[in-house]
Coordinates of C-alpha atoms and ligand atoms in Angstrom, one line a residue:
M16 CA -39.3 -23.2 -26.9
S17 CA -40.1 -20.3 -24.4
L18 CA -37.0 -19.1 -22.0
P19 CA -38.9 -17.7 -18.9
R20 CA -35.6 -17.1 -17.0
E21 CA -33.8 -15.3 -19.6
F22 CA -30.6 -13.3 -18.9
A23 CA -28.9 -14.0 -22.0
S24 CA -29.6 -11.0 -24.3
D25 CA -32.1 -8.2 -25.1
N26 CA -32.6 -10.1 -28.3
T27 CA -34.4 -12.9 -26.7
A28 CA -36.8 -10.6 -25.1
P29 CA -40.2 -10.7 -26.6
V30 CA -41.7 -7.9 -28.8
H31 CA -43.3 -5.0 -26.8
P32 CA -46.9 -5.5 -27.1
A33 CA -47.3 -1.6 -28.2
V34 CA -45.2 -2.4 -31.1
L35 CA -47.4 -5.4 -32.1
E36 CA -50.4 -3.3 -31.8
A37 CA -48.8 -0.6 -33.9
L38 CA -48.0 -3.4 -36.4
A39 CA -51.5 -4.3 -36.6
A40 CA -52.9 -0.9 -36.9
A41 CA -50.4 -0.3 -39.8
N42 CA -51.9 -3.3 -41.5
Q43 CA -54.8 -1.6 -43.1
G44 CA -55.0 -1.7 -46.8
P45 CA -52.3 -0.6 -49.4
S46 CA -49.7 2.0 -49.0
H47 CA -46.8 3.3 -51.0
A48 CA -43.6 1.2 -51.1
Y49 CA -39.9 1.9 -50.1
G50 CA -40.6 4.6 -47.4
K51 CA -43.1 6.8 -49.5
D52 CA -45.7 5.8 -46.9
P53 CA -47.1 8.1 -44.1
W54 CA -45.6 6.0 -41.3
T55 CA -42.2 6.4 -42.4
A56 CA -42.6 10.2 -43.0
R57 CA -43.9 10.5 -39.4
A58 CA -41.2 8.3 -38.1
I59 CA -38.7 10.6 -39.7
E60 CA -40.3 13.7 -38.3
W61 CA -39.8 11.9 -34.9
F62 CA -36.0 11.4 -35.4
R63 CA -35.8 14.8 -36.5
R64 CA -37.3 16.2 -33.6
Q65 CA -34.7 14.2 -31.6
F66 CA -31.5 15.0 -33.5
G67 CA -32.4 18.3 -34.9
P68 CA -33.3 19.7 -38.4
G69 CA -31.5 18.5 -41.2
T70 CA -31.0 15.1 -39.7
E71 CA -31.5 12.4 -42.6
V72 CA -32.8 9.0 -41.8
F73 CA -32.7 5.5 -43.5
P74 CA -34.6 2.6 -41.8
V75 CA -32.9 -0.7 -42.2
W76 CA -33.5 -4.2 -41.1
N77 CA -30.7 -5.1 -38.4
G78 CA -27.7 -3.7 -36.6
T79 CA -25.2 -5.3 -38.7
G80 CA -26.9 -3.6 -41.8
A81 CA -26.9 -0.3 -40.3
N82 CA -23.2 -0.4 -39.3
V83 CA -22.1 -2.0 -42.7
V84 CA -24.1 0.8 -44.7
S85 CA -22.9 3.5 -42.4
L86 CA -19.1 2.3 -42.9
R87 CA -19.5 1.9 -46.7
A88 CA -20.5 5.7 -46.6
L89 CA -17.4 6.6 -44.9
T90 CA -14.6 4.6 -46.5
R91 CA -12.9 3.5 -49.6
P92 CA -11.2 0.0 -49.7
W93 CA -7.7 1.2 -48.9
Q94 CA -8.7 2.7 -45.7
A95 CA -9.4 1.2 -42.4
V96 CA -11.7 1.4 -39.3
V97 CA -10.6 1.9 -35.6
C98 CA -12.9 0.1 -33.1
T99 CA -12.4 -1.7 -29.9
A100 CA -11.4 -5.6 -29.9
Q101 CA -14.9 -6.2 -28.2
A102 CA -16.9 -4.3 -31.0
H103 CA -19.9 -5.9 -32.6
I104 CA -18.4 -4.8 -35.9
Q105 CA -15.1 -6.8 -35.2
V106 CA -16.4 -9.7 -33.1
D107 CA -20.1 -10.6 -34.2
E108 CA -20.9 -9.7 -37.8
C109 CA -19.1 -12.3 -39.7
G110 CA -16.6 -10.1 -41.3
A111 CA -19.5 -8.2 -43.0
P112 CA -18.0 -4.8 -42.6
E113 CA -14.5 -5.9 -43.9
L114 CA -16.4 -7.8 -46.9
L115 CA -18.5 -4.9 -48.0
T116 CA -16.3 -2.0 -47.2
G117 CA -13.2 -3.8 -48.4
C118 CA -11.4 -2.2 -45.3
K119 CA -9.2 -3.4 -42.5
L120 CA -10.6 -3.0 -39.0
I121 CA -8.0 -1.9 -36.6
D122 CA -9.2 -3.6 -33.5
V123 CA -7.9 -2.0 -30.1
P124 CA -7.7 -4.0 -26.6
T125 CA -9.6 -2.1 -24.1
P126 CA -10.3 -3.2 -20.5
D127 CA -13.9 -1.8 -20.6
G128 CA -15.2 -1.6 -24.2
K129 CA -14.3 2.1 -24.3
L130 CA -11.7 3.8 -26.8
T131 CA -9.7 6.7 -25.3
Q132 CA -8.0 9.6 -26.9
A133 CA -4.7 8.0 -26.4
M134 CA -5.7 4.6 -27.8
L135 CA -7.1 6.4 -30.7
R136 CA -4.1 8.4 -31.4
A137 CA -1.8 5.3 -31.0
S138 CA -3.7 3.5 -33.8
M139 CA -2.8 6.1 -36.4
K140 CA 0.3 4.3 -37.8
G141 CA 1.5 4.3 -41.4
I142 CA -0.2 7.7 -42.5
G143 CA 0.6 8.4 -46.0
D144 CA 2.5 5.0 -46.4
F145 CA 1.2 3.1 -49.5
H146 CA 2.3 -0.3 -47.7
H147 CA -0.6 0.4 -44.8
V148 CA -3.9 1.0 -44.8
Q149 CA -4.9 4.5 -44.0
P150 CA -7.4 4.8 -40.9
A151 CA -10.7 6.9 -42.1
V152 CA -13.3 6.5 -39.2
V153 CA -13.5 5.5 -35.7
S154 CA -16.6 3.4 -34.6
L155 CA -17.7 3.9 -31.1
T156 CA -20.4 1.6 -29.5
Q157 CA -22.6 3.4 -27.2
A158 CA -23.6 1.8 -24.8
T159 CA -20.6 -0.7 -25.4
E160 CA -20.5 -4.4 -25.7
Y161 CA -19.5 -4.3 -22.0
G162 CA -22.7 -2.3 -21.0
T163 CA -20.3 0.6 -20.0
V164 CA -21.3 4.0 -21.3
Y165 CA -19.2 6.9 -22.8
T166 CA -20.0 10.2 -20.9
R167 CA -20.9 13.3 -22.9
D168 CA -17.3 14.6 -22.4
E169 CA -15.5 11.4 -23.1
L170 CA -17.5 11.4 -26.6
S171 CA -16.4 15.1 -27.2
V172 CA -12.8 14.4 -26.8
L173 CA -12.9 11.4 -28.7
C174 CA -14.8 13.1 -31.7
G175 CA -12.7 16.2 -31.6
T176 CA -9.6 14.0 -31.7
A177 CA -11.0 12.0 -34.6
H178 CA -11.8 14.8 -36.6
E179 CA -8.5 16.6 -35.9
L180 CA -6.7 13.4 -37.2
G181 CA -9.0 13.4 -40.4
L182 CA -11.1 10.4 -39.2
R183 CA -14.9 10.3 -39.5
V184 CA -16.9 9.4 -36.4
H185 CA -19.5 6.3 -36.5
M186 CA -21.5 5.5 -33.7
D187 CA -22.9 1.8 -33.2
G188 CA -26.0 2.8 -31.3
A189 CA -27.6 -0.8 -31.1
R190 CA -28.1 0.4 -27.5
I191 CA -28.2 3.9 -27.9
A192 CA -31.5 4.2 -25.6
N193 CA -29.8 2.6 -22.8
A194 CA -26.8 5.1 -22.9
A195 CA -29.3 8.0 -23.2
A196 CA -31.2 6.6 -20.2
S197 CA -28.0 5.9 -18.1
L198 CA -26.6 9.4 -18.6
G199 CA -30.1 11.4 -18.3
L200 CA -29.2 13.1 -21.5
P201 CA -31.1 13.7 -24.7
L202 CA -30.3 11.4 -27.7
R203 CA -28.9 14.6 -29.6
A204 CA -26.7 15.6 -26.8
I205 CA -24.5 12.3 -27.1
T206 CA -24.4 11.9 -31.0
R207 CA -24.9 14.9 -33.3
D208 CA -23.8 17.5 -30.6
V209 CA -20.6 15.9 -29.6
G210 CA -19.6 15.5 -33.3
V211 CA -20.8 12.0 -34.4
D212 CA -21.2 11.9 -38.3
I213 CA -23.2 9.0 -38.6
L214 CA -25.3 6.8 -36.2
S215 CA -26.6 3.2 -36.4
F216 CA -29.8 3.8 -34.4
G217 CA -31.2 0.6 -32.7
A218 CA -34.4 -0.3 -31.7
T219 CA -34.8 -3.8 -31.7
K220 CA -33.1 -4.4 -28.4
N221 CA -35.4 -1.6 -27.1
G222 CA -38.6 -3.7 -27.8
A223 CA -38.8 -3.7 -31.5
M224 CA -39.6 -6.6 -33.7
G225 CA -36.6 -5.6 -36.0
A226 CA -36.2 -2.0 -36.8
E227 CA -32.9 0.0 -37.1
A228 CA -31.8 3.2 -38.7
V229 CA -29.0 4.8 -40.2
V230 CA -29.1 8.5 -39.0
V231 CA -26.8 10.8 -41.0
F232 CA -25.8 14.2 -39.6
D233 CA -23.7 15.2 -42.6
P234 CA -25.7 16.2 -45.3
A235 CA -23.0 15.2 -47.9
L236 CA -23.6 11.3 -46.9
A237 CA -27.4 11.4 -47.4
G238 CA -27.0 11.0 -51.3
P239 CA -24.9 7.9 -51.6
M240 CA -26.7 6.7 -48.5
L241 CA -29.9 6.2 -50.7
F242 CA -27.9 3.9 -53.0
L243 CA -25.9 2.1 -50.7
R244 CA -28.8 0.9 -48.6
K245 CA -30.3 -0.6 -51.5
Q246 CA -27.0 -2.0 -52.9
S247 CA -26.4 -3.7 -49.3
M248 CA -29.9 -5.2 -49.2
Q249 CA -31.2 -3.3 -46.5
L250 CA -34.0 -1.4 -48.3
S251 CA -37.4 -2.6 -47.0
S252 CA -40.1 -2.5 -49.8
K253 CA -43.1 -2.7 -47.1
M254 CA -41.3 0.0 -44.9
R255 CA -44.4 1.3 -42.9
Y256 CA -43.9 -1.9 -40.9
V257 CA -40.6 -0.6 -39.9
A258 CA -41.6 2.7 -39.3
A259 CA -44.6 1.8 -37.5
Q260 CA -42.4 0.0 -34.9
F261 CA -40.4 3.5 -34.2
L262 CA -43.7 5.3 -33.8
A263 CA -44.8 2.7 -31.4
L264 CA -41.6 3.4 -29.2
A265 CA -41.8 7.1 -29.8
E266 CA -45.2 7.3 -28.3
G267 CA -45.1 8.6 -24.7
D268 CA -41.3 8.2 -24.8
L269 CA -41.6 4.4 -24.5
W270 CA -38.2 4.0 -25.6
L271 CA -37.1 5.9 -22.7
A272 CA -39.1 4.0 -20.1
N273 CA -38.1 0.4 -21.7
A274 CA -34.3 1.6 -21.6
R275 CA -34.7 3.0 -17.9
H276 CA -36.3 -0.3 -17.0
S277 CA -33.7 -2.6 -18.3
N278 CA -31.0 -0.3 -17.0
A279 CA -32.6 -0.5 -13.5
M280 CA -33.0 -4.4 -13.7
A281 CA -29.2 -4.6 -14.4
H282 CA -28.5 -2.4 -11.4
R283 CA -30.9 -4.4 -9.3
L284 CA -29.2 -7.6 -10.4
A285 CA -25.7 -6.2 -9.8
A286 CA -26.8 -4.9 -6.3
G287 CA -28.1 -8.4 -5.3
V288 CA -24.9 -10.0 -6.6
R289 CA -22.5 -7.7 -4.6
G290 CA -23.7 -9.0 -1.4
I291 CA -22.7 -12.6 -2.3
P292 CA -19.2 -13.7 -1.3
G293 CA -17.1 -15.2 -4.1
I294 CA -18.6 -13.6 -7.1
S295 CA -16.8 -10.3 -8.5
I296 CA -18.5 -8.1 -10.9
T297 CA -15.9 -7.1 -13.6
Q298 CA -17.4 -4.1 -15.3
E299 CA -19.0 -0.8 -14.2
V300 CA -22.7 -1.5 -14.4
Q301 CA -24.2 1.6 -16.5
G302 CA -26.5 -0.2 -19.1
S303 CA -28.3 -3.2 -19.0
A304 CA -25.6 -5.9 -18.6
V305 CA -23.7 -7.4 -15.6
F306 CA -20.5 -9.0 -16.2
A307 CA -19.4 -11.5 -13.5
I308 CA -16.7 -14.0 -12.6
L309 CA -18.0 -17.2 -10.6
P310 CA -17.0 -20.8 -10.1
R311 CA -17.6 -22.9 -13.4
A312 CA -19.8 -25.5 -11.5
V313 CA -22.1 -22.8 -10.1
A314 CA -22.5 -21.0 -13.5
E315 CA -23.2 -24.4 -15.0
R316 CA -25.8 -25.5 -12.3
L317 CA -27.4 -22.0 -12.8
Q318 CA -27.4 -22.5 -16.6
Q319 CA -29.9 -25.5 -16.1
E320 CA -32.5 -23.3 -14.9
F321 CA -31.6 -19.7 -16.2
H322 CA -30.4 -18.8 -19.9
F323 CA -27.0 -16.9 -20.0
Y324 CA -23.7 -17.2 -21.6
F325 CA -20.1 -17.3 -20.8
W326 CA -18.7 -14.2 -22.0
N327 CA -14.8 -15.1 -21.6
E328 CA -14.6 -18.8 -20.5
A329 CA -11.0 -18.4 -20.0
I330 CA -11.6 -16.4 -16.9
L331 CA -15.0 -17.8 -16.0
E332 CA -16.7 -14.5 -16.9
V333 CA -20.3 -14.5 -17.7
R334 CA -22.7 -11.8 -19.2
W335 CA -26.1 -11.3 -17.7
M336 CA -28.3 -9.1 -19.9
T337 CA -31.4 -7.5 -19.0
S338 CA -34.2 -6.1 -21.3
W339 CA -37.6 -4.0 -20.9
A340 CA -39.3 -7.5 -20.3
T341 CA -37.3 -8.4 -17.3
S342 CA -39.2 -8.0 -14.0
A343 CA -38.0 -7.2 -10.6
A344 CA -39.2 -10.7 -9.6
D345 CA -37.1 -12.5 -12.2
V346 CA -34.1 -10.7 -11.1
D347 CA -34.8 -11.6 -7.4
E348 CA -35.5 -15.2 -8.3
F349 CA -32.1 -15.2 -10.1
V350 CA -30.2 -13.5 -7.3
A351 CA -31.8 -16.1 -4.6
A352 CA -30.8 -19.0 -7.1
I353 CA -27.1 -17.6 -7.2
R354 CA -26.8 -17.1 -3.6
A355 CA -28.1 -20.6 -3.1
E356 CA -25.8 -22.3 -5.5
M357 CA -22.9 -20.3 -3.9
A358 CA -24.0 -21.5 -0.8
K359 CA -23.6 -25.0 -1.7
M360 CA -20.5 -24.7 -3.2
A361 CA -19.4 -23.4 0.0
E362 CA -20.4 -26.3 2.2
V363 CA -18.4 -28.7 0.0
P364 CA -15.7 -30.2 2.4
G365 CA -12.2 -28.8 1.3
L366 CA -13.5 -25.6 -0.1
P367 CA -13.3 -22.2 1.7
G368 CA -16.7 -21.2 3.6
M369 CA -18.7 -18.2 2.5
A370 CA -17.2 -16.3 4.9
G371 CA -13.8 -16.8 3.4
L372 CA -14.5 -15.8 0.0
P373 CA -14.0 -12.2 -1.3
R374 CA -16.9 -9.8 -2.1
T375 CA -17.0 -7.3 -5.0
P376 CA -16.5 -4.1 -3.7
E377 CA -19.2 -1.4 -3.9
K378 CA -18.8 0.6 -7.0
P379 CA -20.9 3.8 -7.6
G380 CA -23.2 3.8 -10.8
Ligands
PLP409 C1 -23.3 -3.5 -30.1 C2 -24.2 -4.3 -31.5 N1 -24.2 -3.7 -32.3 C3 -25.1 -4.2 -33.5 C4 -25.8 -5.2 -32.9 C5 -26.9 -5.5 -34.2 O1 -26.7 -6.9 -34.6 P1 -27.8 -7.5 -35.6 O2 -27.4 -7.4 -36.8 O3 -28.0 -9.0 -34.8 O4 -29.3 -6.7 -35.3 C6 -25.6 -5.8 -31.8 C7 -26.6 -7.0 -31.5 O5 -26.2 -7.8 -30.7 C8 -24.9 -5.3 -30.8 O6 -24.8 -5.7 -29.7

């Protein structure tokens, strides 16, 4: 079933046509397996141009796999990974990181999906006490699960503090392209240069069919990674088809255009919704997501025509996501529908009129 009115996730977006063309072009005759093919070599060169010489790159199948393999490289089973309470590794990976690292996740509640230096320091408990797990890694999601984005300075402070505390830094970059586009900075400036040790690099949400990579900045982690990737069932035999997807997104900086576009569509949606009384936007819109609180009846009526989820049903908060495939017309149509449903609600006798409902204050960004 096709879902033309789609604001649920960037995972529901189609594959970018350039990626499909690249897959077809790669599908010519035999080639070496397990990453010894020319497409993988060229993709690794692209990664090294982005992140600098010495970067080691391990293409994998999916984001959960990239996170698990990265965390396995950084931990022993009595250790722990500090992350936010909203982190994908904590909420949406079915316990795979705990199962496959043997480590506890220390999940820190945050208002906006971003860890702070103070939160990180406060999570360092029981150090040296054999009754307690020992924090070894902090995992930061960029852009966050709330569509917010860590600034370069925030990352520098967090990575510096982590290293000072003896922790390594993992970044879940399932939406790293959206973060780079939002900040107007090169990928390297918000990863390797600020002190990230290992990155889960995402391409699937950026227009690929299914292509992610573990990007290693600490050369000592590269040797074990070769074995961990295979043992974690993330080694692709026909790797050229994963690599060809990266190459398609690299061509002419399509990855950046896609990320800029999806961010712009989220901003357009937020700008439209801000003008509608009775709806409040709950998070800073910096990436490709808009979080909003609206009346349940309105949300449920909209869901009959548009695909999106409640994020936190207890407070009637929904998540609207955009992608490379969201058009300005899709957004405008959605905003018009939201406005119409809110107006209908305001006409119900006994309920306050539109004019009486609060508006979301204008926020920068
Ligand atoms: C923040 C984040 N990390 C990782 C992933 C990767 O998940 P998957 O294993 O489904 O590719 C996702 C997917 O939604 C995500 O949102």
